[in-house]
Short mmCIF file of N, CA and C in Angstrom, two decimals:
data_model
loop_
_atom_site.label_atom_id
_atom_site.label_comp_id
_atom_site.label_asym_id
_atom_site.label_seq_id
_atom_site.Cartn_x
_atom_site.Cartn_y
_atom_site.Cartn_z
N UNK N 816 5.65 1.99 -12.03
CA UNK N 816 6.10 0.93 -11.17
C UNK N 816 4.89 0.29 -10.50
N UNK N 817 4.79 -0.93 -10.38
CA UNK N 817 4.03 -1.63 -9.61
C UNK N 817 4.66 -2.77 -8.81
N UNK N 818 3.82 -2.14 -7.83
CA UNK N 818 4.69 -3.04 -6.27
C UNK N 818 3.36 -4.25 -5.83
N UNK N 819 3.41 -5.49 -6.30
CA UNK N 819 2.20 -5.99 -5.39
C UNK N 819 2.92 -7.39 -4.40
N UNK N 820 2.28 -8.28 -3.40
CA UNK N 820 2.62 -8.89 -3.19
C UNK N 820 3.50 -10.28 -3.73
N UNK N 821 3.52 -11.26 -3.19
CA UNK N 821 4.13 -12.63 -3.51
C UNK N 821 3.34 -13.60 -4.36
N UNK N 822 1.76 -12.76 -4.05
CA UNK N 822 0.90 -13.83 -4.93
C UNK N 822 0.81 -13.62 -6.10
N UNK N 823 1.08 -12.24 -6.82
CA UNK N 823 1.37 -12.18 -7.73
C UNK N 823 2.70 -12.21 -8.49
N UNK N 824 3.37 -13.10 -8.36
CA UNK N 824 4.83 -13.37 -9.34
C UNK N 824 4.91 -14.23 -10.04
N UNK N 825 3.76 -14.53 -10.81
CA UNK N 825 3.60 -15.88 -11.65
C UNK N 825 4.37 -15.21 -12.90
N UNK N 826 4.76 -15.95 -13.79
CA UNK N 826 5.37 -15.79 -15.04
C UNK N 826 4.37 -15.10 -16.04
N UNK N 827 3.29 -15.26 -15.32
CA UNK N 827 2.31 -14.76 -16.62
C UNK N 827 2.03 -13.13 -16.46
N UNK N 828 1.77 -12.67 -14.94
CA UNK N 828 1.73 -11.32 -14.72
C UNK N 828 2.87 -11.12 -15.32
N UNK N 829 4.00 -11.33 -14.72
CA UNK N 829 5.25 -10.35 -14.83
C UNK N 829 5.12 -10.24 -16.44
N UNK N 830 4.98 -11.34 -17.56
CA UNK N 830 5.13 -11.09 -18.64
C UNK N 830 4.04 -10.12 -19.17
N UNK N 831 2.89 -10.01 -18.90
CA UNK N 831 1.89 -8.90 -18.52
C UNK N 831 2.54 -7.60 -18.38
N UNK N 832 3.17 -7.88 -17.16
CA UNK N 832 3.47 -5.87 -16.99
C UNK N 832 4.60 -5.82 -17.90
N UNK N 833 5.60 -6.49 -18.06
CA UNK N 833 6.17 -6.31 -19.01
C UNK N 833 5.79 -5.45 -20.32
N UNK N 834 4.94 -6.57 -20.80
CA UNK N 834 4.05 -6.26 -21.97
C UNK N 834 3.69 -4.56 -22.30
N UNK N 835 3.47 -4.23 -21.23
CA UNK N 835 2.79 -2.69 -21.19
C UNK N 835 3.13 -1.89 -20.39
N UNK N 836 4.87 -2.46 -20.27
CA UNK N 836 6.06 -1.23 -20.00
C UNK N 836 6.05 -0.97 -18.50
N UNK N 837 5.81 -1.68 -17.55
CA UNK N 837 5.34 -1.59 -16.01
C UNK N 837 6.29 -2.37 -15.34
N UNK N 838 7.18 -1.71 -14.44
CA UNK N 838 8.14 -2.08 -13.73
C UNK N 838 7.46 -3.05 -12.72
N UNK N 839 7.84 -4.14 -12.00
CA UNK N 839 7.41 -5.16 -11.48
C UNK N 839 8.36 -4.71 -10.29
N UNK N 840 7.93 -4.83 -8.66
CA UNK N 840 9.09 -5.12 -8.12
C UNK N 840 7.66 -6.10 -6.72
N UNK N 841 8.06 -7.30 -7.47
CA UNK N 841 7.47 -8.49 -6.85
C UNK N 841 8.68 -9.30 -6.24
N UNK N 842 8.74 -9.57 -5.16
CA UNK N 842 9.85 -10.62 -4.40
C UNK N 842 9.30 -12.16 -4.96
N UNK N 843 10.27 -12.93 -4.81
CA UNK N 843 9.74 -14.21 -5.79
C UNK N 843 9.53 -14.86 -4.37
N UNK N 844 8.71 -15.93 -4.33
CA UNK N 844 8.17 -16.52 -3.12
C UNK N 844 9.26 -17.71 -3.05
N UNK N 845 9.37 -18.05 -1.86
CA UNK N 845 10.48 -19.74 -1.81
C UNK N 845 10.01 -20.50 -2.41
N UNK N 846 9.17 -20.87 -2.96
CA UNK N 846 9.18 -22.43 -3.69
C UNK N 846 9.41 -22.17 -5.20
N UNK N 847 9.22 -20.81 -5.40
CA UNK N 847 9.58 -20.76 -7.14
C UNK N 847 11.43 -20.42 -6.98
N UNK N 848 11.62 -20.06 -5.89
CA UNK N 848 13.25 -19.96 -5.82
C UNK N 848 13.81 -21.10 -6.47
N UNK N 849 12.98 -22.04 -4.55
CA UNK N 849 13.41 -23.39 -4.88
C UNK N 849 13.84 -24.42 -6.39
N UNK N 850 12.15 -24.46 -6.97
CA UNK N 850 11.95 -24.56 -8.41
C UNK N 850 13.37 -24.63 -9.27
N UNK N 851 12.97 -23.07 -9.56
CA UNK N 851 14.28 -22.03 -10.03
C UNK N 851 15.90 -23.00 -9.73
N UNK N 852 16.17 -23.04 -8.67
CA UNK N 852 17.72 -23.33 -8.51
C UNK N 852 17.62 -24.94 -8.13
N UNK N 853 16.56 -25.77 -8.30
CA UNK N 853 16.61 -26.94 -8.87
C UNK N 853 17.08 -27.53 -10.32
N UNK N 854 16.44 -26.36 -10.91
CA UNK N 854 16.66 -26.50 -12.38
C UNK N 854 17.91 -26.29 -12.89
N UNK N 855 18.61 -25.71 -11.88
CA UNK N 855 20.16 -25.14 -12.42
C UNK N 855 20.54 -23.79 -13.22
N UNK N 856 21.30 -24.39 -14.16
CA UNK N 856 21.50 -23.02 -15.45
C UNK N 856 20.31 -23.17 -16.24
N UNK N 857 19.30 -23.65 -16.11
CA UNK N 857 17.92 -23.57 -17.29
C UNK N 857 17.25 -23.03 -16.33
N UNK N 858 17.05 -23.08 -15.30
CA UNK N 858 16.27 -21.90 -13.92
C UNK N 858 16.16 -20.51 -14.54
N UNK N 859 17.35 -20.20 -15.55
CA UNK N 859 17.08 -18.98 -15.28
C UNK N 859 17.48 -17.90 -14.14
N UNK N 860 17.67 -16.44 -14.41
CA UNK N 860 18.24 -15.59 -13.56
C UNK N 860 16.90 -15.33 -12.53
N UNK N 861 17.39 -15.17 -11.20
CA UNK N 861 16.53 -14.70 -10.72
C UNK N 861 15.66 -12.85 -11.13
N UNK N 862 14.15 -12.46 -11.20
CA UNK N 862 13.68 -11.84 -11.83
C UNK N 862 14.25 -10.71 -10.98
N UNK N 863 14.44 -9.34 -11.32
CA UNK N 863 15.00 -8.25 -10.27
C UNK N 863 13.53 -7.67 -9.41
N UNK N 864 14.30 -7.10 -8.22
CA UNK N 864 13.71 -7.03 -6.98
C UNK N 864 13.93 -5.57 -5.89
N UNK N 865 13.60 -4.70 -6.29
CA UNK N 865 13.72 -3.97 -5.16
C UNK N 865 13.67 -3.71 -3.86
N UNK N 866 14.48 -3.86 -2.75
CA UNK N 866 13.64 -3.99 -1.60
C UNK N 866 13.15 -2.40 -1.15
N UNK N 867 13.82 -1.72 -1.31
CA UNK N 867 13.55 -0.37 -1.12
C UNK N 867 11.88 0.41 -1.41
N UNK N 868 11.68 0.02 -3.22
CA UNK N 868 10.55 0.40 -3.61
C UNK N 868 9.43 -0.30 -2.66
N UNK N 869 10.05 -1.61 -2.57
CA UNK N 869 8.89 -2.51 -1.68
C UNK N 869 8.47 -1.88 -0.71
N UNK N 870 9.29 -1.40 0.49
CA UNK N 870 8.87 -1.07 1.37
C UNK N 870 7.98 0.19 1.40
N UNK N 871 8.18 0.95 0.31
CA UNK N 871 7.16 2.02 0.28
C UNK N 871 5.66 1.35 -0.40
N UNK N 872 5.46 0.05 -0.53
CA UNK N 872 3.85 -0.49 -0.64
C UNK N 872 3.64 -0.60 0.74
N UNK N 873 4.11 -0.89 1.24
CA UNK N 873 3.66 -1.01 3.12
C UNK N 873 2.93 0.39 3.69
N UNK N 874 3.40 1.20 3.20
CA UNK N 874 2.77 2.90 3.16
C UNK N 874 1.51 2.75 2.68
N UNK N 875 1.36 2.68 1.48
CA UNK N 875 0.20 2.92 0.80
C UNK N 875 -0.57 1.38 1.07
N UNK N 876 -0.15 0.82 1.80
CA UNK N 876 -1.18 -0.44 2.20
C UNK N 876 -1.97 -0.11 3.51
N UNK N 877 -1.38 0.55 4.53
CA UNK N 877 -1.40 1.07 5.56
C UNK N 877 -2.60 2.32 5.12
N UNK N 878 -2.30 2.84 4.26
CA UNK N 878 -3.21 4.56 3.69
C UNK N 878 -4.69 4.02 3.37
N UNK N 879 -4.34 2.93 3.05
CA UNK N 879 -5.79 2.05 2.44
C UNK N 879 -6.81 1.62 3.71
N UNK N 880 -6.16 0.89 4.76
CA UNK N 880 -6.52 0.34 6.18
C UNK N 880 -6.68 1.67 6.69
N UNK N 881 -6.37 2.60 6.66
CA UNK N 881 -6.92 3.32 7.71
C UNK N 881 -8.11 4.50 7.16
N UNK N 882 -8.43 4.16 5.70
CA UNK N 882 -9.53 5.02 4.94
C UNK N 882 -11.02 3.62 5.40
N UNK N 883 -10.29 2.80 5.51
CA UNK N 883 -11.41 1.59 5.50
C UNK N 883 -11.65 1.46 6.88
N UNK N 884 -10.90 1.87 7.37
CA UNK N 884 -11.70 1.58 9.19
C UNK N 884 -13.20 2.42 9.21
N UNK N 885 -13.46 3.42 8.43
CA UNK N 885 -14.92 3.84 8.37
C UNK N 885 -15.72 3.34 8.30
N UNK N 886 -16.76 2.89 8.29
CA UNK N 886 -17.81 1.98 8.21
C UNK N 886 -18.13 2.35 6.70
N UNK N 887 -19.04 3.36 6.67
CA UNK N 887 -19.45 4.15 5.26
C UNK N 887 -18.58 3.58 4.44
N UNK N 888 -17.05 3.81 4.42
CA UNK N 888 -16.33 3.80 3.16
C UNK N 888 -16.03 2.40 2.89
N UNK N 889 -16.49 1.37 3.75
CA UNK N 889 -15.80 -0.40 3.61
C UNK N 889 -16.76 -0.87 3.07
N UNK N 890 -18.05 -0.28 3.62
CA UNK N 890 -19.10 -0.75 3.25
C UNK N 890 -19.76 -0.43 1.83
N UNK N 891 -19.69 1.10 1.38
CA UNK N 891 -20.00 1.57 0.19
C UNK N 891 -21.59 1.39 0.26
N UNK N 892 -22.62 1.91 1.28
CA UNK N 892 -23.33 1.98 1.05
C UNK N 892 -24.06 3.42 0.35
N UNK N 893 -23.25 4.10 0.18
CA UNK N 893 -24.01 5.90 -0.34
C UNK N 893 -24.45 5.19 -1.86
N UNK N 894 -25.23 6.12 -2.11
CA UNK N 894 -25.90 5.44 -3.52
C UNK N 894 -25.57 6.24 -4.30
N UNK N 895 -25.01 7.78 -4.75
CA UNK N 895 -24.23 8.32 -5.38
C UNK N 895 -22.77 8.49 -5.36
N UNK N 896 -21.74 8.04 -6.24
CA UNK N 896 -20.52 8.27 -6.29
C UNK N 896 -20.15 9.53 -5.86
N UNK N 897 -20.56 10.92 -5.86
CA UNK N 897 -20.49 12.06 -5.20
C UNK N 897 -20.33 11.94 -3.94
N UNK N 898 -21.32 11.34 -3.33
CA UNK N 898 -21.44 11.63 -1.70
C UNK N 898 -20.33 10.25 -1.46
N UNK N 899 -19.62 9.26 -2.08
CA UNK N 899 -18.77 8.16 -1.49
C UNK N 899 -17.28 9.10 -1.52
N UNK N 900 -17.61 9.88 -2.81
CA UNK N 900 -16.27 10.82 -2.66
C UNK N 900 -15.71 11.56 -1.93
N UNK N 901 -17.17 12.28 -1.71
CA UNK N 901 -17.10 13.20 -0.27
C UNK N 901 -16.40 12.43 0.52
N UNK N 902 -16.81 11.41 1.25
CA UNK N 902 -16.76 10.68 2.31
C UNK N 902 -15.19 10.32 1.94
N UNK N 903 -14.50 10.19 1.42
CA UNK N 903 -12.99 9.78 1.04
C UNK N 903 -12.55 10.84 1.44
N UNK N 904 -12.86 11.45 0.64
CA UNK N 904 -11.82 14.11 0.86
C UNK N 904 -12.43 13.90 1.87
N UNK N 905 -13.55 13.73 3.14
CA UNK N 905 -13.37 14.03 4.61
C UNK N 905 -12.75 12.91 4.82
N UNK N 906 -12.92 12.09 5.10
CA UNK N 906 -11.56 11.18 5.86
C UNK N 906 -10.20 11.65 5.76
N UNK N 907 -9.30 11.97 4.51
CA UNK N 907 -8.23 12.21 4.11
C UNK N 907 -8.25 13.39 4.87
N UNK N 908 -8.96 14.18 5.12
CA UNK N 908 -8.64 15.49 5.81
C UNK N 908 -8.46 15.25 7.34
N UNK N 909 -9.23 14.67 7.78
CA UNK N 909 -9.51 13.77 9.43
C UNK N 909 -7.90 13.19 9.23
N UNK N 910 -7.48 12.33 8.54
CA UNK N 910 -6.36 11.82 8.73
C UNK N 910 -5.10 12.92 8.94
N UNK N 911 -5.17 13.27 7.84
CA UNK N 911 -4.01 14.57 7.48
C UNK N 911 -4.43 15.56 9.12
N UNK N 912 -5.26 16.32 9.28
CA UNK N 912 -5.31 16.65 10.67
C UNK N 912 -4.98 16.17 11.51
N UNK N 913 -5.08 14.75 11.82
CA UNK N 913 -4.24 14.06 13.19
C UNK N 913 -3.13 13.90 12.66
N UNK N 914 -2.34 13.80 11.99
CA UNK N 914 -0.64 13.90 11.38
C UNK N 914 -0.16 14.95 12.02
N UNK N 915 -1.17 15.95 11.69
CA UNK N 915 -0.52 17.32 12.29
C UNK N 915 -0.20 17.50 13.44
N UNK N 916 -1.39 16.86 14.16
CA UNK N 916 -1.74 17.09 15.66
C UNK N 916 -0.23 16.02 16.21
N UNK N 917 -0.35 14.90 15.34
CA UNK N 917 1.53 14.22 16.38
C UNK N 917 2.40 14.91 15.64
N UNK N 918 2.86 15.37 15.04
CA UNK N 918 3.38 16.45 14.19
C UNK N 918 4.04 17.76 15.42
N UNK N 919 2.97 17.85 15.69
CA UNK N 919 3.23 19.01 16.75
C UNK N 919 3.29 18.92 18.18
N UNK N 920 2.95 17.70 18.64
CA UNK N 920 2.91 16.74 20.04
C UNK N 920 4.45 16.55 20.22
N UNK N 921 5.08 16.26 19.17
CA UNK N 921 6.31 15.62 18.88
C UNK N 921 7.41 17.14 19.19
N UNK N 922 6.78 18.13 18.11
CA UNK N 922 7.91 19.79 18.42
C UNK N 922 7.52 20.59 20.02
N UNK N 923 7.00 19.58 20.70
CA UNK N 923 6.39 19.92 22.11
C UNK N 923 5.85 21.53 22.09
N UNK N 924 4.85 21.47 21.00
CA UNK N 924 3.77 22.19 21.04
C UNK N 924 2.42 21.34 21.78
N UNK N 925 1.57 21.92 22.15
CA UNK N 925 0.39 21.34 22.51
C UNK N 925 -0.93 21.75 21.24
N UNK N 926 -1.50 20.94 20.96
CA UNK N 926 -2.54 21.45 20.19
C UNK N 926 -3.67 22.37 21.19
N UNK N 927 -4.66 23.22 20.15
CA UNK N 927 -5.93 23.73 20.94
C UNK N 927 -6.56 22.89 21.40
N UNK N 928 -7.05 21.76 20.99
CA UNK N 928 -8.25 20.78 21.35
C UNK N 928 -7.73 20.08 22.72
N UNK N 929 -6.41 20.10 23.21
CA UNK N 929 -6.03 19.62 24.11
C UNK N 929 -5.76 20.10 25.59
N UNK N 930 -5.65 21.69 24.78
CA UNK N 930 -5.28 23.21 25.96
C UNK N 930 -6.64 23.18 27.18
N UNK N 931 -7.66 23.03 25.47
CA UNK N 931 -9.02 23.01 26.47
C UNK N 931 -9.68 22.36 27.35
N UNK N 932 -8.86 20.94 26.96
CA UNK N 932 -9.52 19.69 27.98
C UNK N 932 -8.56 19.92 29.63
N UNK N 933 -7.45 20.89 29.51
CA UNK N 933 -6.64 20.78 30.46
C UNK N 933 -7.59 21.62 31.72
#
């Protein structure tokens, strides 16, 4: 499945993912609606649309923005792919650790790091 925005729903992608068996769930933008139901019965069906799947790209758009708030990782200055990797597996861990930490803020536990500042 591939979920991308509005800018991509041209006739030519979709016939693209098509091509190579890849579920599309692109919302069609208003003016190709428009287009579309100008034309009448030669418009054509509208293309199918998930809203559901959609909303889980908002997740992984979000997962992206918050690996890039690093400087290091937006910037890509490390000069070996090793050490940029690194720098991805520690962030993801930094992230996944504060999940935990509201995770457990939330089951009105207190974390350690917080016991101590008290």
């Amino acid at each position: 499945m591939r979920a991308t925005s509005k800018a991509y729903s041209s006739r030519a992608i979709r016939a693209h993912l098509r091509g190579r068996r890849i579920v599309a769930v692109i919302p069609e933008p208003a003016d190709q609606q428009g287009h579309r139901k100008r034309r009448g019965t030669r418009g054509g069906r509208p293309p199918a649309f998930d809203r559901v799947d959609y909303r889980g790209r908002n997740v992984v758009e979000r997962g992206f923005c918050e690996v890039k708030q690093w400087r290091g990782l937006a910037t890509r200055y490390d000069k070996l792919a090793l050490t940029y990797r690194g720098g991805v597996a520690l962030k993801a861990i930094v992230t996944w650790l504060r999940t935990l930490e509201v995770i457990s803020e939330r089951g009105r536990r207190v974390c350690c790091r917080r016991q101590a500042a008290i």
